[in-house]
Every structure is written in C-alpha cells, then in structure tokens.
C-alpha cells in the first residue's frame, strides 16, 4: 500500500468518525406515531401470560363456558375488588371438589368393607358439585352486602366532612379531595382513587363519584355526586343539603340495625322456648307417667 492510499484511508476514517459524531449530536425529529406507541403501548388483556395462579382456571371458564352457566355479579365483585376470573375460578374449583369428595368418601368406605350402591356416590357427587358451584355466589353476595353497609356508614362521615369543608369556604373539588384524604379505611381509599382518576382523566370529581356509585351499586354516592354537581356547576350552597343527607343516611342505618336486632331477638326466643318446654317435660313427665300407671 502506497503512502497516498494510507493517507486517503486515514482521511476517510476521520471523515466517517466526524460524520458519526455530528449525527449523534445533531437534533433528531422523532416520529410522532412511534412516540405515541411507546407512551401508550397496546396491551392485550386476553393474553394467557397476564393471568397468574389459579385465575387461569377462571380465564378458561370465561372463554369456554356459556354465559348462562357463569353469571358474574360484576357490581358485587367490583365492591370486593375481586376479578371475574378469580370468582369463576372459585366456582369451578368448588364444583370439582364437590364432584370428587363423595367419590373419595365412598372409596374409603368400600375399602373398609362397607357396601355402597353405585347410585349413591353419583347422586351425591352431582348434588355436592352443584352446591360447591353455587356457594361462591352466596358468599360473594353476603360479603358484598356487608361491604356495602360499611361503605354507606363511611360515606355518611365523608358527607359530613365535605359539608364542613364547604362551610369553611373550600371549593367543590377541594372539599371532596380534602374529605377523602382524612380517613384511612378502604372506603376512603376507594374514594381517593376515584377522585384522582377523575382528575387525571380531565373529569370533575362529582362525575367520578357518580361513575363509582354506578359501578358499586351505591345509590347514596350518586346522590352526593348530584349535590356536588349543583355546588360546582351552579354555585349553589349545599351545606344544609349535605348535612340533611348525612342525617337521613344515619337514620336509615339505625333503622336497619334495629330491625336486624329485633330479628335476632326473635330467633333467640325460639331455642329459649324449646329449652323451657324440655325443662317442663323433665319436671312433669315422671309425675304424669306415674299417674297413668306406666311407671310402677
């Protein structure tokens, strides 16, 4: 290689390095579509790798079972923060356990030498399997009723706090945010999440509360949203309205508790009455048997 070729090669390499350096430091105009795709990636909720643990059984049931067989109480599940796949997984697992439990029990009895007709385990398996499939519905319904009652109690306190904030001169949005930040229970946590989500979405706080009330089937929360909408949109004074709403909610809660207490008292009176009857039978029984000549 001659000296001229070496100088030319060195100049070419130096020029390439200079071009790479300039291209690296020069401003680059990014593609808008690619940038938006990076900021908001599309996530497929139906991918199997998104489902973890035993919820995969529920995902399989959601995809394979007909809708009439797998009714999902969406409002109760939203109140309990439970996914439909987890709920359906519980139903399927309960069905399988109920289907296998009688067979295992009958097998043990047969190994012990007890003769059991074949129809008995089949009928028991069908009955216990159906019961195991329906038990999660009853459990979710009972837990949702208790959670909804607790939500209503905490909501009455929340309304009072909002009314106090409004009486101090706070705006509608500020009153909602401040009142939601006072409590540390799961109800106030859900309210804070709802208000923050509505702020990020560019919605008003009362619109977010209305959506949450419709999602959880809590009508009182929708009423509060309507009251705050009047306060925020039309500038109406809502202190007395909020206090009256909280008072009516407490009266309804008290009436419900009294009704439940009376029902409990009535249920307790039945075993007490039976116990009294048995006690009287023990006292009077021997004398009656002696009078009738049954006892010597």
CSV table of C-alpha atoms in Angstrom, one decimal:
chain,number,residue,atom,x,y,z
A,1,UNK,CA,0.0,0.0,0.0
A,2,UNK,CA,1.4,3.3,-1.1
A,3,UNK,CA,1.6,6.4,1.1
A,4,UNK,CA,-1.1,8.1,-0.8
A,5,UNK,CA,-3.5,5.2,-0.2
A,6,UNK,CA,-2.7,5.2,3.5
A,7,UNK,CA,-3.4,9.0,3.7
A,8,UNK,CA,-6.7,8.6,1.8
A,9,UNK,CA,-7.8,5.7,4.1
A,10,UNK,CA,-7.0,7.7,7.2
A,11,UNK,CA,-8.8,10.7,5.8
A,12,UNK,CA,-11.9,8.5,5.0
A,13,UNK,CA,-11.9,7.0,8.5
A,14,UNK,CA,-11.5,10.5,10.1
A,15,UNK,CA,-14.4,11.8,7.9
A,16,UNK,CA,-16.6,8.8,8.9
A,17,UNK,CA,-15.9,9.4,12.6
A,18,UNK,CA,-16.6,13.1,12.2
A,19,UNK,CA,-19.9,12.3,10.5
A,20,UNK,CA,-21.0,9.8,13.2
A,21,UNK,CA,-20.2,12.4,15.9
A,22,UNK,CA,-22.2,15.2,14.1
A,23,UNK,CA,-25.1,12.8,13.5
A,24,UNK,CA,-25.1,11.8,17.1
A,25,UNK,CA,-25.1,15.4,18.4
A,26,UNK,CA,-27.5,16.8,15.8
A,27,UNK,CA,-31.2,17.1,16.9
A,28,UNK,CA,-33.4,14.3,15.7
A,29,UNK,CA,-37.1,14.7,14.9
A,30,UNK,CA,-38.8,11.6,16.3
A,31,UNK,CA,-41.8,10.0,14.6
A,32,UNK,CA,-45.0,11.0,16.3
A,33,UNK,CA,-46.7,7.7,15.8
A,34,UNK,CA,-43.8,5.7,17.2
A,35,UNK,CA,-43.6,8.1,20.2
A,36,UNK,CA,-47.3,7.7,21.0
A,37,UNK,CA,-47.0,3.9,20.6
A,38,UNK,CA,-44.1,3.9,23.1
A,39,UNK,CA,-46.0,6.1,25.6
A,40,UNK,CA,-49.3,4.1,25.3
A,41,UNK,CA,-48.4,0.5,24.4
A,42,UNK,CA,-51.3,-1.7,23.4
A,43,UNK,CA,-51.8,-4.5,25.9
A,44,UNK,CA,-53.9,-7.4,25.1
A,45,UNK,CA,-55.9,-8.4,28.2
A,46,UNK,CA,-56.6,-11.8,26.8
A,47,UNK,CA,-53.0,-13.0,26.7
A,48,UNK,CA,-52.5,-16.1,28.8
A,49,UNK,CA,-49.3,-14.7,30.4
A,50,UNK,CA,-51.4,-11.9,32.1
A,51,UNK,CA,-53.3,-14.5,34.2
A,52,UNK,CA,-51.4,-15.8,37.1
A,53,UNK,CA,-52.0,-18.7,39.5
A,54,UNK,CA,-55.4,-20.3,39.8
A,55,UNK,CA,-57.1,-17.5,37.9
A,56,UNK,CA,-56.1,-19.3,34.8
A,57,UNK,CA,-58.9,-21.8,35.6
A,58,UNK,CA,-61.3,-18.8,35.7
A,59,UNK,CA,-59.9,-17.5,32.4
A,60,UNK,CA,-60.5,-20.9,30.8
A,61,UNK,CA,-64.1,-20.8,32.2
A,62,UNK,CA,-64.7,-17.3,30.8
A,63,UNK,CA,-63.6,-18.5,27.4
A,64,UNK,CA,-65.3,-21.9,27.2
A,65,UNK,CA,-68.4,-21.9,29.4
A,66,UNK,CA,-71.6,-20.4,28.1
A,67,UNK,CA,-72.8,-17.1,29.7
A,68,UNK,CA,-75.9,-18.7,31.2
A,69,UNK,CA,-73.8,-21.1,33.2
A,70,UNK,CA,-71.3,-18.5,34.5
A,71,UNK,CA,-73.3,-15.5,35.7
A,72,UNK,CA,-70.9,-12.9,37.2
A,73,UNK,CA,-72.1,-10.3,39.7
A,74,UNK,CA,-69.9,-7.5,38.4
A,75,UNK,CA,-71.1,-4.8,40.9
A,76,UNK,CA,-70.5,-7.1,43.9
A,77,UNK,CA,-67.1,-8.1,42.6
A,78,UNK,CA,-66.1,-4.5,42.0
A,79,UNK,CA,-67.1,-3.7,45.6
A,80,UNK,CA,-65.0,-6.5,46.9
A,81,UNK,CA,-62.1,-5.8,44.5
A,82,UNK,CA,-62.3,-9.3,43.0
A,83,UNK,CA,-61.7,-10.1,39.4
A,84,UNK,CA,-64.3,-12.1,37.5
A,85,UNK,CA,-61.7,-14.7,36.6
A,86,UNK,CA,-60.9,-15.3,40.3
A,87,UNK,CA,-64.6,-15.6,41.1
A,88,UNK,CA,-65.2,-18.1,38.3
A,89,UNK,CA,-62.1,-20.0,39.4
A,90,UNK,CA,-63.6,-20.3,42.9
A,91,UNK,CA,-66.8,-21.7,41.4
A,92,UNK,CA,-65.1,-24.2,39.2
A,93,UNK,CA,-62.8,-25.4,42.0
A,94,UNK,CA,-65.8,-25.7,44.3
A,95,UNK,CA,-67.6,-27.8,41.7
A,96,UNK,CA,-64.6,-30.1,41.2
A,97,UNK,CA,-64.1,-30.6,44.9
A,98,UNK,CA,-67.7,-31.3,45.4
A,99,UNK,CA,-67.7,-33.7,42.5
A,100,UNK,CA,-64.7,-35.7,43.8
A,101,UNK,CA,-65.4,-35.6,47.6
A,102,UNK,CA,-68.3,-38.1,47.6
A,103,UNK,CA,-66.3,-40.5,45.3
A,104,UNK,CA,-63.3,-40.4,47.7
A,105,UNK,CA,-65.5,-40.9,50.7
A,106,UNK,CA,-67.3,-43.9,49.1
A,107,UNK,CA,-64.0,-45.4,48.0
A,108,UNK,CA,-62.8,-45.3,51.6
A,109,UNK,CA,-66.0,-46.9,52.8
A,110,UNK,CA,-65.6,-49.7,50.2
A,111,UNK,CA,-62.0,-50.3,51.3
A,112,UNK,CA,-63.3,-50.6,54.9
A,113,UNK,CA,-65.7,-53.3,53.8
A,114,UNK,CA,-68.9,-51.3,53.6
A,115,UNK,CA,-71.1,-52.0,50.6
A,116,UNK,CA,-72.5,-48.8,49.0
A,117,UNK,CA,-74.8,-48.9,45.9
A,118,UNK,CA,-73.3,-47.2,42.9
A,119,UNK,CA,-76.2,-44.7,42.6
A,120,UNK,CA,-75.4,-43.2,46.0
A,121,UNK,CA,-72.0,-41.7,45.0
A,122,UNK,CA,-73.3,-40.5,41.7
A,123,UNK,CA,-76.2,-38.6,43.2
A,124,UNK,CA,-74.1,-37.2,46.0
A,125,UNK,CA,-71.4,-36.1,43.5
A,126,UNK,CA,-74.0,-34.2,41.4
A,127,UNK,CA,-75.6,-32.6,44.5
A,128,UNK,CA,-72.4,-31.6,46.2
A,129,UNK,CA,-70.8,-30.4,43.0
A,130,UNK,CA,-73.8,-28.2,42.3
A,131,UNK,CA,-73.6,-26.9,45.9
A,132,UNK,CA,-69.9,-26.2,45.5
A,133,UNK,CA,-70.6,-24.3,42.3
A,134,UNK,CA,-73.3,-22.1,44.0
A,135,UNK,CA,-71.6,-21.5,47.3
A,136,UNK,CA,-69.2,-18.7,45.9
A,137,UNK,CA,-72.3,-16.8,44.7
A,138,UNK,CA,-73.8,-16.9,48.2
A,139,UNK,CA,-70.5,-16.0,49.8
A,140,UNK,CA,-69.9,-13.0,47.5
A,141,UNK,CA,-73.5,-11.8,47.9
A,142,UNK,CA,-73.2,-11.9,51.7
A,143,UNK,CA,-69.8,-10.2,51.7
A,144,UNK,CA,-70.9,-7.6,49.3
A,145,UNK,CA,-73.9,-6.8,51.4
A,146,UNK,CA,-71.7,-6.3,54.4
A,147,UNK,CA,-69.2,-4.2,52.5
A,148,UNK,CA,-72.0,-2.1,51.0
A,149,UNK,CA,-73.3,-1.4,54.5
A,150,UNK,CA,-69.8,-0.4,55.7
A,151,UNK,CA,-69.4,1.8,52.6
A,152,UNK,CA,-72.7,3.5,53.5
A,153,UNK,CA,-71.6,4.2,57.1
A,154,UNK,CA,-68.2,5.6,56.0
A,155,UNK,CA,-70.0,7.6,53.3
A,156,UNK,CA,-72.1,9.4,55.9
A,157,UNK,CA,-68.9,10.6,57.6
A,158,UNK,CA,-67.5,11.6,54.2
A,159,UNK,CA,-70.5,13.7,53.5
A,160,UNK,CA,-70.2,15.5,56.9
A,161,UNK,CA,-66.5,16.2,56.1
A,162,UNK,CA,-67.4,17.6,52.7
A,163,UNK,CA,-70.1,19.8,54.3
A,164,UNK,CA,-67.6,21.1,56.8
A,165,UNK,CA,-65.1,21.9,54.1
A,166,UNK,CA,-67.7,23.8,52.1
A,167,UNK,CA,-68.7,25.8,55.2
A,168,UNK,CA,-65.1,26.8,55.6
A,169,UNK,CA,-65.1,28.3,52.0
A,170,UNK,CA,-63.4,25.5,50.1
A,171,UNK,CA,-64.3,24.8,46.5
A,172,UNK,CA,-66.3,21.8,45.5
A,173,UNK,CA,-63.2,19.9,44.1
A,174,UNK,CA,-61.0,20.9,47.0
A,175,UNK,CA,-63.7,19.9,49.6
A,176,UNK,CA,-64.0,16.4,48.0
A,177,UNK,CA,-60.2,15.9,47.9
A,178,UNK,CA,-59.7,17.1,51.5
A,179,UNK,CA,-62.5,15.0,52.9
A,180,UNK,CA,-61.4,11.9,51.1
A,181,UNK,CA,-57.8,12.3,52.4
A,182,UNK,CA,-58.9,12.3,56.1
A,183,UNK,CA,-59.8,8.7,56.6
A,184,UNK,CA,-57.6,5.6,56.2
A,185,UNK,CA,-60.2,2.9,55.7
A,186,UNK,CA,-60.7,1.0,52.5
A,187,UNK,CA,-63.8,3.2,51.7
A,188,UNK,CA,-61.8,6.4,51.8
A,189,UNK,CA,-59.1,4.8,49.8
A,190,UNK,CA,-61.5,3.9,47.1
A,191,UNK,CA,-62.9,7.5,47.2
A,192,UNK,CA,-59.3,8.9,46.8
A,193,UNK,CA,-58.6,6.6,43.9
A,194,UNK,CA,-61.8,7.7,42.2
A,195,UNK,CA,-61.1,11.4,42.6
A,196,UNK,CA,-57.5,11.0,41.5
A,197,UNK,CA,-58.6,9.0,38.4
A,198,UNK,CA,-61.2,11.6,37.5
A,199,UNK,CA,-58.6,14.4,37.8
A,200,UNK,CA,-56.2,12.5,35.5
A,201,UNK,CA,-59.0,11.8,33.0
A,202,UNK,CA,-59.9,15.5,33.0
A,203,UNK,CA,-63.3,14.9,34.6
A,204,UNK,CA,-64.9,16.6,37.6
A,205,UNK,CA,-64.9,15.0,40.9
A,206,UNK,CA,-68.6,14.5,41.0
A,207,UNK,CA,-68.6,12.8,37.7
A,208,UNK,CA,-66.0,10.3,39.0
A,209,UNK,CA,-68.2,9.7,42.2
A,210,UNK,CA,-71.2,9.1,40.0
A,211,UNK,CA,-69.4,6.5,38.0
A,212,UNK,CA,-68.1,4.9,41.1
A,213,UNK,CA,-71.6,4.8,42.6
A,214,UNK,CA,-73.0,3.2,39.5
A,215,UNK,CA,-70.1,0.7,39.4
A,216,UNK,CA,-70.6,-0.3,43.1
A,217,UNK,CA,-74.4,0.0,43.1
A,218,UNK,CA,-74.3,2.6,45.9
A,219,UNK,CA,-77.1,5.0,45.2
A,220,UNK,CA,-76.2,7.3,48.1
A,221,UNK,CA,-72.9,8.1,46.4
A,222,UNK,CA,-74.7,9.1,43.2
A,223,UNK,CA,-76.9,11.4,45.3
A,224,UNK,CA,-73.7,13.0,46.7
A,225,UNK,CA,-72.4,13.4,43.2
A,226,UNK,CA,-75.6,15.2,42.1
A,227,UNK,CA,-75.4,17.5,45.1
A,228,UNK,CA,-71.8,18.4,44.5
A,229,UNK,CA,-72.6,19.0,40.8
A,230,UNK,CA,-75.1,21.6,41.8
A,231,UNK,CA,-72.5,23.2,44.0
A,232,UNK,CA,-69.7,23.1,41.5
A,233,UNK,CA,-71.6,23.9,38.3
A,234,UNK,CA,-74.2,26.3,39.6
A,235,UNK,CA,-72.5,27.6,42.8
A,236,UNK,CA,-75.4,26.6,45.0
A,237,UNK,CA,-75.0,26.4,48.7
A,238,UNK,CA,-75.1,22.8,49.7
A,239,UNK,CA,-74.0,22.8,53.4
A,240,UNK,CA,-77.5,22.2,54.7
A,241,UNK,CA,-78.3,19.7,51.9
A,242,UNK,CA,-75.2,17.6,52.7
A,243,UNK,CA,-75.9,17.6,56.4
A,244,UNK,CA,-79.5,16.6,55.8
A,245,UNK,CA,-78.3,13.8,53.5
A,246,UNK,CA,-75.9,12.5,56.1
A,247,UNK,CA,-78.6,12.7,58.8
A,248,UNK,CA,-81.1,10.7,56.7
A,249,UNK,CA,-78.4,8.1,55.9
A,250,UNK,CA,-77.6,7.7,59.7
A,251,UNK,CA,-81.3,7.3,60.4
A,252,UNK,CA,-81.6,4.7,57.7
A,253,UNK,CA,-78.6,2.8,59.1
A,254,UNK,CA,-80.0,3.0,62.6
A,255,UNK,CA,-83.4,1.7,61.5
A,256,UNK,CA,-81.7,-1.2,59.7
A,257,UNK,CA,-79.7,-2.1,62.7
A,258,UNK,CA,-82.8,-2.0,64.9
A,259,UNK,CA,-84.6,-4.3,62.5
A,260,UNK,CA,-81.7,-6.7,62.4
A,261,UNK,CA,-81.5,-6.7,66.2
A,262,UNK,CA,-85.3,-7.4,66.5
A,263,UNK,CA,-84.9,-10.3,64.1
A,264,UNK,CA,-82.0,-11.7,66.1
A,265,UNK,CA,-84.1,-11.4,69.3
A,266,UNK,CA,-86.9,-13.3,67.7
A,267,UNK,CA,-84.5,-16.0,66.5
A,268,UNK,CA,-83.1,-16.3,70.0
A,269,UNK,CA,-86.6,-16.7,71.5
A,270,UNK,CA,-87.2,-20.0,69.7
A,271,UNK,CA,-84.4,-22.0,71.4
A,272,UNK,CA,-85.2,-20.4,74.7
A,273,UNK,CA,-88.8,-21.5,74.4
A,274,UNK,CA,-87.8,-25.0,73.4
A,275,UNK,CA,-85.4,-25.2,76.4
A,276,UNK,CA,-88.3,-24.2,78.7
A,277,UNK,CA,-90.6,-26.9,77.1
A,278,UNK,CA,-87.9,-29.5,77.6
A,279,UNK,CA,-87.4,-28.4,81.2
A,280,UNK,CA,-91.1,-28.6,82.0
A,281,UNK,CA,-91.3,-32.1,80.3
A,282,UNK,CA,-88.5,-33.2,82.6
A,283,UNK,CA,-90.3,-31.9,85.7
A,284,UNK,CA,-93.8,-33.0,84.8
A,285,UNK,CA,-93.1,-36.2,82.8
A,286,UNK,CA,-92.3,-38.6,85.6
A,287,UNK,CA,-95.4,-37.5,87.6
A,288,UNK,CA,-97.7,-37.9,84.5
A,289,UNK,CA,-96.2,-41.4,83.8
A,290,UNK,CA,-96.8,-42.3,87.4
A,291,UNK,CA,-100.4,-41.2,87.3
A,292,UNK,CA,-101.1,-43.1,84.1
A,293,UNK,CA,-99.6,-46.2,85.5
A,294,UNK,CA,-96.8,-46.5,83.0
A,295,UNK,CA,-94.2,-46.4,85.8
A,296,UNK,CA,-94.6,-48.6,88.9
